[in-house]
Coordinates of C-alpha atoms in Angstrom, one line a residue:
M101 CA 78.7 92.1 166.1
Q102 CA 80.2 89.5 163.8
A103 CA 76.7 89.5 162.0
R104 CA 76.8 93.1 161.6
R105 CA 80.3 93.3 160.1
V106 CA 79.3 90.7 157.7
A107 CA 76.2 92.6 156.6
L108 CA 78.3 95.8 156.3
F109 CA 81.1 93.8 154.3
S110 CA 78.5 92.2 152.0
A111 CA 76.8 95.5 151.3
A112 CA 80.2 97.2 150.4
M113 CA 80.9 94.5 148.1
A114 CA 77.6 94.5 146.4
S115 CA 77.8 98.4 145.7
L116 CA 81.3 98.0 144.1
A117 CA 80.3 95.1 142.2
A118 CA 77.3 97.1 140.7
F119 CA 79.6 100.2 140.1
A120 CA 81.9 98.0 138.3
V121 CA 79.4 96.4 136.3
L122 CA 77.2 99.5 135.3
L123 CA 80.1 102.0 134.7
P124 CA 83.2 100.0 134.1
S125 CA 85.4 102.9 132.8
A126 CA 84.3 105.2 135.5
F127 CA 85.1 102.4 138.2
L128 CA 88.6 101.7 136.8
F129 CA 89.3 105.5 136.8
A130 CA 88.1 105.9 140.4
L131 CA 90.1 102.8 141.4
V132 CA 93.5 103.9 139.7
T133 CA 92.9 107.5 141.3
S134 CA 92.2 106.1 144.7
I135 CA 95.2 103.9 144.7
T136 CA 97.5 106.7 143.4
A137 CA 96.3 108.9 146.2
I138 CA 96.4 106.1 148.9
Y139 CA 100.0 105.0 148.0
T140 CA 101.3 108.7 147.7
V141 CA 100.5 109.8 151.1
W142 CA 101.4 106.1 152.7
G143 CA 104.7 106.4 150.8
V144 CA 105.4 110.1 151.8
Y145 CA 104.7 109.5 155.5
H146 CA 107.0 106.5 155.4
V147 CA 109.7 108.3 154.0
V148 CA 109.7 110.9 156.8
I149 CA 109.6 108.3 159.4
T150 CA 112.3 106.5 157.7
L151 CA 114.7 109.4 157.7
S152 CA 113.9 110.1 161.3
G153 CA 114.5 106.4 162.3
L154 CA 117.9 106.2 160.8
K155 CA 119.3 108.3 163.6
P156 CA 120.3 106.5 166.7
P157 CA 117.7 105.3 169.0
M158 CA 117.6 106.7 172.7
N159 CA 120.6 105.6 174.7
P160 CA 120.2 106.5 178.2
D161 CA 123.0 106.9 180.9
V162 CA 122.5 104.0 183.2
R163 CA 124.2 105.4 186.1
L164 CA 121.1 105.6 188.3
D165 CA 120.7 107.3 191.8
H166 CA 118.4 104.7 192.9
Y167 CA 117.1 101.4 191.4
P168 CA 113.5 101.1 191.1
K169 CA 112.2 97.5 191.5
I170 CA 111.3 95.5 188.3
S171 CA 108.7 93.3 187.9
A172 CA 109.4 90.9 184.9
I173 CA 106.0 89.0 183.9
L174 CA 106.7 85.7 181.7
P175 CA 103.5 84.4 180.3
A176 CA 104.0 80.5 179.4
R177 CA 101.9 77.8 178.1
N178 CA 103.7 74.6 176.8
E179 CA 107.0 76.3 177.0
P180 CA 109.7 73.6 178.0
I181 CA 112.4 76.4 177.6
L182 CA 110.7 78.4 180.3
G183 CA 113.6 77.5 182.8
R184 CA 116.2 79.2 180.5
T185 CA 114.2 82.2 180.5
I186 CA 114.0 82.5 184.2
E187 CA 117.6 81.7 184.5
A188 CA 118.4 84.6 182.1
C189 CA 116.4 87.1 184.3
L190 CA 117.8 85.9 187.5
H191 CA 121.6 85.8 186.6
H192 CA 122.2 87.2 183.1
V193 CA 120.7 90.6 183.2
D194 CA 122.6 93.2 185.2
Y195 CA 120.5 94.6 187.9
P196 CA 120.5 94.4 191.7
Q197 CA 118.9 91.0 192.6
D198 CA 116.8 92.2 195.4
K199 CA 115.2 94.7 192.8
K200 CA 114.3 92.1 190.6
E201 CA 111.0 90.2 190.6
I202 CA 109.6 87.5 188.3
I203 CA 106.1 86.4 187.9
V204 CA 105.7 83.6 185.7
V205 CA 101.9 83.1 184.8
V206 CA 101.3 79.6 183.4
D207 CA 98.3 77.6 182.1
D208 CA 100.0 74.1 181.7
E209 CA 101.2 71.5 184.2
G210 CA 104.6 71.3 182.7
G211 CA 105.4 75.0 183.1
E212 CA 103.6 74.8 186.4
R213 CA 106.3 72.4 187.7
I214 CA 109.1 74.2 186.3
A215 CA 108.1 77.7 187.8
F216 CA 107.1 76.1 191.1
W217 CA 110.9 74.7 191.3
Y218 CA 112.3 78.3 190.6
Q219 CA 109.8 79.6 193.3
Q220 CA 110.8 77.1 195.9
K221 CA 114.7 78.0 195.1
Y222 CA 114.4 81.8 194.8
P223 CA 111.2 82.4 197.2
E224 CA 112.0 86.1 197.5
T225 CA 112.4 86.7 193.6
V226 CA 110.2 84.2 191.5
K227 CA 106.2 84.2 191.9
L228 CA 104.0 81.6 190.4
L229 CA 100.5 82.1 189.0
A230 CA 99.2 78.8 187.9
R231 CA 95.8 79.4 186.2
R232 CA 93.2 76.7 186.7
Q233 CA 90.1 78.7 185.2
F234 CA 91.1 81.3 182.5
F235 CA 90.2 82.9 179.4
P236 CA 92.9 81.6 177.1
T237 CA 94.8 84.5 175.4
K238 CA 98.1 86.2 176.4
P239 CA 96.5 89.5 177.5
S240 CA 94.4 87.7 179.9
A241 CA 97.3 85.9 181.3
L242 CA 99.1 89.4 181.7
N243 CA 96.2 91.3 183.4
D244 CA 96.3 88.2 185.9
A245 CA 100.0 88.3 186.6
M246 CA 99.8 92.4 187.0
R247 CA 97.8 91.5 190.5
L248 CA 101.1 90.1 191.7
C249 CA 103.5 92.8 190.7
T250 CA 104.9 95.0 193.4
G251 CA 107.7 96.5 191.3
D252 CA 107.6 100.4 190.0
I253 CA 108.4 99.2 186.5
V254 CA 106.8 96.2 184.6
V255 CA 108.2 94.4 182.0
I256 CA 106.5 91.9 179.5
M257 CA 108.8 89.1 178.3
D258 CA 107.9 86.4 176.0
V259 CA 109.6 82.9 177.0
E260 CA 112.0 82.7 174.2
D261 CA 113.5 85.9 174.8
I262 CA 116.8 86.5 176.0
P263 CA 117.5 90.3 177.1
D264 CA 120.7 92.1 177.1
R265 CA 122.8 92.5 180.1
D266 CA 122.0 96.2 180.4
V267 CA 118.3 96.4 179.3
F268 CA 116.7 96.7 182.9
L269 CA 119.3 99.6 183.4
K270 CA 118.5 101.3 180.2
A271 CA 114.7 100.9 180.6
A272 CA 115.0 101.9 184.4
A273 CA 117.0 105.1 183.3
A274 CA 114.5 106.0 180.6
I275 CA 111.6 105.7 182.9
T276 CA 113.2 107.4 186.0
K277 CA 115.3 109.9 184.5
H278 CA 113.9 110.9 181.1
G279 CA 110.2 110.8 182.3
R280 CA 109.1 108.1 180.0
Q281 CA 105.9 106.0 180.9
A282 CA 106.4 103.3 178.5
V283 CA 109.6 102.2 176.3
Q284 CA 110.1 99.2 174.3
V285 CA 113.6 97.7 173.2
I286 CA 114.5 96.6 169.7
L287 CA 113.8 92.9 169.0
R288 CA 116.4 91.1 167.5
I289 CA 115.9 87.6 165.8
G290 CA 118.8 84.9 167.0
N291 CA 117.7 82.1 164.4
T292 CA 117.9 84.1 161.0
D293 CA 119.9 81.3 159.4
D294 CA 117.3 78.5 160.3
S295 CA 115.3 79.2 157.0
W296 CA 114.7 82.0 154.3
I297 CA 111.5 82.7 156.2
S298 CA 113.4 83.5 159.6
K299 CA 116.1 85.4 157.6
V300 CA 113.4 87.8 155.9
F301 CA 111.6 88.1 159.2
G302 CA 114.8 89.2 160.9
M303 CA 115.0 91.7 158.3
E304 CA 111.8 92.9 158.7
Y305 CA 112.0 93.2 162.3
A306 CA 115.2 95.1 162.1
G307 CA 113.7 97.5 159.8
W308 CA 110.6 97.8 162.0
F309 CA 112.0 98.3 165.4
R310 CA 115.5 99.8 164.6
I311 CA 114.0 102.5 162.0
M312 CA 110.3 102.4 161.8
L313 CA 109.5 102.6 165.5
N314 CA 112.5 104.6 166.5
G315 CA 111.4 107.2 164.0
R316 CA 107.8 107.2 165.2
S317 CA 109.1 107.7 168.6
S318 CA 111.7 110.3 167.7
L319 CA 108.9 112.4 165.8
E320 CA 106.5 112.0 168.7
M321 CA 104.0 110.0 166.6
F322 CA 102.0 107.0 167.7
A323 CA 104.5 104.3 167.9
P324 CA 102.6 100.6 168.6
L325 CA 104.3 98.2 171.1
G326 CA 105.8 94.9 170.1
G327 CA 104.5 91.9 172.0
T328 CA 107.6 91.6 174.2
G329 CA 110.2 93.7 175.4
N330 CA 107.9 96.5 176.7
Y331 CA 108.8 98.3 179.9
F332 CA 106.1 100.4 181.8
S333 CA 105.5 102.4 184.8
R334 CA 103.4 100.2 186.8
A335 CA 101.2 103.4 187.7
A336 CA 100.9 104.1 184.2
L337 CA 99.9 100.9 183.0
R338 CA 97.3 100.6 185.9
Y339 CA 96.0 104.1 185.0
V340 CA 95.2 102.9 181.3
G341 CA 93.4 99.7 182.6
G342 CA 95.9 97.1 181.7
Y343 CA 95.2 94.9 178.7
E344 CA 92.2 93.9 176.8
P345 CA 91.8 90.5 177.3
T346 CA 90.2 89.6 173.8
N347 CA 92.4 91.5 171.4
L348 CA 95.0 89.4 169.6
A349 CA 97.3 92.3 169.3
E350 CA 97.1 93.4 172.8
D351 CA 100.4 95.6 172.7
A352 CA 99.3 97.8 169.7
E353 CA 95.8 98.2 171.3
L354 CA 97.5 99.1 174.9
A355 CA 99.6 101.7 172.9
I356 CA 96.6 103.6 171.5
R357 CA 95.2 104.1 175.0
L358 CA 98.6 105.1 176.2
R359 CA 98.5 107.8 173.2
I360 CA 95.1 108.7 174.3
A361 CA 96.4 109.1 177.8
R362 CA 99.2 111.7 176.3
W363 CA 101.9 109.2 176.7
N364 CA 104.2 108.2 174.0
V365 CA 105.9 104.8 173.7
G366 CA 109.8 105.6 173.3
T367 CA 112.4 103.2 171.7
I368 CA 115.9 102.5 173.6
D369 CA 119.0 101.2 172.4
A370 CA 118.7 97.8 174.0
R371 CA 117.6 94.5 172.9
H372 CA 115.8 91.3 173.4
W373 CA 116.8 88.3 171.4
E374 CA 113.9 86.3 170.5
E375 CA 113.0 83.3 167.8
A376 CA 111.3 83.7 164.5
P377 CA 108.9 81.2 163.1
V378 CA 110.8 78.9 160.6
T379 CA 107.9 77.3 158.5
L380 CA 105.3 78.9 156.5
D381 CA 102.4 77.5 158.4
A382 CA 103.9 79.0 161.8
W383 CA 104.5 82.3 160.3
I384 CA 101.0 82.5 158.6
K385 CA 99.1 81.5 162.1
Q386 CA 101.3 84.2 164.0
R387 CA 100.9 86.9 161.5
S388 CA 97.2 86.2 161.1
R389 CA 96.9 86.6 164.8
W390 CA 98.5 90.1 164.8
F391 CA 96.5 91.2 161.7
R392 CA 93.3 90.3 163.2
G393 CA 94.3 92.0 166.5
W394 CA 94.8 95.3 164.4
M395 CA 91.4 94.8 162.7
Q396 CA 90.1 94.3 166.2
S397 CA 91.5 97.8 167.1
F398 CA 90.2 99.5 164.0
W399 CA 86.7 98.3 164.7
K400 CA 86.9 99.6 168.4
Y401 CA 88.7 103.0 167.6
S402 CA 88.0 104.3 164.2
H403 CA 84.8 106.0 165.2
I404 CA 86.5 107.1 168.7
L405 CA 89.7 108.8 167.6
F406 CA 87.9 111.7 166.0
R407 CA 85.7 112.6 169.1
P408 CA 87.0 116.0 170.2
A409 CA 88.2 115.2 173.7
V410 CA 90.3 112.1 172.1
A411 CA 91.4 114.3 169.1
R412 CA 92.9 117.1 171.4
R413 CA 94.7 114.4 173.5
M414 CA 96.3 112.6 170.5
G415 CA 96.7 115.4 168.1
Y416 CA 95.8 114.9 164.5
M417 CA 99.2 113.3 163.5
G418 CA 98.6 110.9 166.5
I419 CA 95.5 110.0 164.9
F420 CA 96.7 109.7 161.4
S421 CA 99.8 107.7 162.4
T422 CA 97.6 105.3 164.5
L423 CA 95.2 104.8 161.5
V424 CA 98.1 104.2 159.2
M425 CA 99.2 101.1 161.6
L426 CA 95.6 99.8 161.9
V427 CA 94.9 99.8 158.2
S428 CA 98.0 98.1 157.2
P429 CA 96.3 94.6 156.8
L430 CA 94.2 96.3 154.2
I431 CA 97.1 97.8 152.4
V432 CA 98.9 94.5 151.9
V433 CA 95.9 93.2 150.1
L434 CA 95.6 96.4 148.0
N435 CA 99.2 95.6 146.5
W436 CA 97.4 92.8 144.6
I437 CA 95.0 95.2 143.1
A438 CA 97.6 97.6 142.4
Y439 CA 99.8 95.2 140.7
A440 CA 96.7 93.9 138.6
V441 CA 96.2 97.6 137.6
T442 CA 99.9 98.0 136.4
A443 CA 99.9 94.6 134.5
Y444 CA 96.5 95.8 132.7
W445 CA 97.8 99.3 131.9
L446 CA 101.0 97.2 130.4
L447 CA 99.1 95.0 128.5
E448 CA 96.7 97.9 127.3
S449 CA 99.7 99.9 126.3
A450 CA 101.1 96.7 124.2
G451 CA 97.8 96.7 122.3
V452 CA 97.0 93.1 123.9
L453 CA 93.8 94.7 125.7
P454 CA 91.3 96.9 124.4
P455 CA 91.8 100.6 125.9
A456 CA 89.9 100.9 129.3
T457 CA 92.1 103.3 131.5
A458 CA 91.4 106.7 129.9
G459 CA 93.3 109.2 131.9
A460 CA 95.5 106.8 133.5
I461 CA 99.2 107.5 133.1
P462 CA 102.4 105.5 133.8
F463 CA 103.3 107.5 137.0
W464 CA 100.0 105.9 138.7
T465 CA 101.1 102.6 138.0
I466 CA 104.6 102.8 139.3
I467 CA 103.7 103.9 142.9
P468 CA 103.1 100.5 144.2
L469 CA 106.4 99.5 143.0
W470 CA 107.9 102.5 144.8
F471 CA 106.1 101.4 147.9
N472 CA 107.6 98.0 147.9
A473 CA 110.9 99.6 147.1
L474 CA 110.9 101.6 150.2
Y475 CA 109.9 98.8 152.3
Y476 CA 112.8 96.6 150.8
Y477 CA 115.3 99.4 151.7
I478 CA 113.9 99.6 155.2
W479 CA 114.6 95.9 155.7
I480 CA 117.8 95.8 154.2
K481 CA 119.0 99.0 155.9
G482 CA 117.8 97.8 159.4
A483 CA 119.5 94.7 158.8
K484 CA 122.7 96.4 158.2
L485 CA 122.4 98.6 161.3
E486 CA 121.7 95.6 163.4
G487 CA 124.5 93.4 161.9
I488 CA 122.4 90.8 160.1
K489 CA 124.5 89.4 157.2
V490 CA 122.4 89.4 154.0
N491 CA 123.0 88.4 150.4
V492 CA 120.6 91.0 148.9
V493 CA 120.7 89.7 145.5
R494 CA 119.8 86.1 146.8
Y495 CA 117.1 87.3 149.1
L496 CA 115.1 89.9 146.7
P497 CA 112.7 87.2 145.4
H498 CA 112.2 85.9 148.8
M499 CA 111.4 89.4 150.1
F500 CA 109.0 89.8 147.2
F501 CA 107.1 86.6 148.0
Y502 CA 107.1 87.7 151.7
M503 CA 105.7 91.2 151.2
N504 CA 103.2 90.4 148.1
V505 CA 102.1 86.9 148.6
M506 CA 102.5 85.9 152.4
M507 CA 101.2 89.1 153.9
P508 CA 98.2 89.4 151.9
I509 CA 97.3 85.7 152.6
A510 CA 97.9 86.3 156.5
S511 CA 95.6 89.5 156.0
L512 CA 92.9 87.6 154.1
R513 CA 92.8 84.6 156.6
A514 CA 92.5 87.4 159.4
F515 CA 89.8 89.2 157.8
Y516 CA 87.9 85.7 157.5
Q517 CA 88.4 84.9 161.1
E518 CA 87.3 88.4 162.4
L519 CA 84.0 88.1 160.4
F520 CA 83.4 84.4 161.0
K521 CA 85.2 82.9 164.0
P522 CA 85.1 83.7 167.6
V523 CA 88.4 84.9 169.2
F524 CA 91.0 82.3 169.8
W525 CA 94.7 82.2 170.4
E526 CA 96.9 80.5 167.8
K527 CA 99.8 79.9 169.8
T528 CA 103.4 79.9 168.1
A529 CA 105.6 77.2 169.0
H530 CA 109.0 78.0 169.9
Q531 CA 112.0 75.5 170.0
G532 CA 114.4 77.5 171.8
R533 CA 117.3 76.3 169.9
G534 CA 117.8 79.5 167.6
V535 CA 118.3 82.1 170.3
R536 CA 121.5 83.2 171.3
S537 CA 122.8 82.0 174.4
P538 CA 123.4 84.5 177.3
S539 CA 127.0 84.7 176.9
A540 CA 126.6 85.8 173.4
A541 CA 123.4 87.8 173.6
V542 CA 125.3 91.0 174.4
E543 CA 127.1 91.1 170.9
K544 CA 125.7 93.4 168.7

């Protein structure tokens, strides 16, 4: 499969190179026109999503007639903070104790010892699954842990998470009273002051979960899942077949199958607090893994989504919104080309370079700037809605670097790995020092 993708990529690049060499003016005109069309459609779509996402997310009434059992899956590998997360689920989250079930799936001896101690102390609530032979990915661990779940609702929770006190109640209400088969909470970053990377990451998350995913859910468009804070009806999760073990963005891939099954992911007004990468190296590895997972899903579904039976289930807007997400790694790289075209046009207009963009107009070259401006607005507005204090003037250069340098590098790295490397999991290390304590996690 990888050899076939390399061959297709090489053929496409050779064709573009031949076009550029033989017909440079026509190539440049086609390039500018294509970029204009892509960014116009992309921008209009995201404006609509943003306007919808500014509205408050679903906030279900937590007065329940009955309490469905909730199984929380905690996948862990080399996580010394595992005990803290188990404690949070046991004692911090408001929900009847006999209706909680915690399944800890671990791949390391240290995590096994921690989870075994809690299993001995809380044998009715905590279950340990210590994997001896396993495929070393998170979705593989989740599939194994699902076999131990007995709850009506399954929640996926990363080890660094601290959930709000009322999150189980709200998720249960959304699923039992509002008929949702899958909901996700808003992920909040608790260590935004650790570095400028964690600050911008926190802003990005606030914009993505509070505005973009909320907007997609409100409009009943395809809404990808985040990697944690996902709450499912166990029956629905089993119906779609659980997780794909080799996909590095298992959450987004699962959301596609949920949509094909005619179930949309809802966003609820509840939060999990988690930790962002602090260093550039950790961020690049994490984002490359996500982007590669989206690329994996694109290869898998691009030819499936337009089959008549699938199209009827998803709807054409559902297909469009799915493809918008899956091609995002390409769009962030396209920013470089768009800015290069803009720079060329400016130099040409100043007489520094000979005329080559016949038919191009200034409006064409400004669209990438407006696209970025929209994203910066979403991040800034999301941060404001989520109570993240940001000096906008100070962090604008950081946001520009984050969007136009870091993201394209992560995308190109992911593309290289997808073409030339087998599937492997680059785990993000979490220190656990940046997440709010349980006593403070309920603050908004």
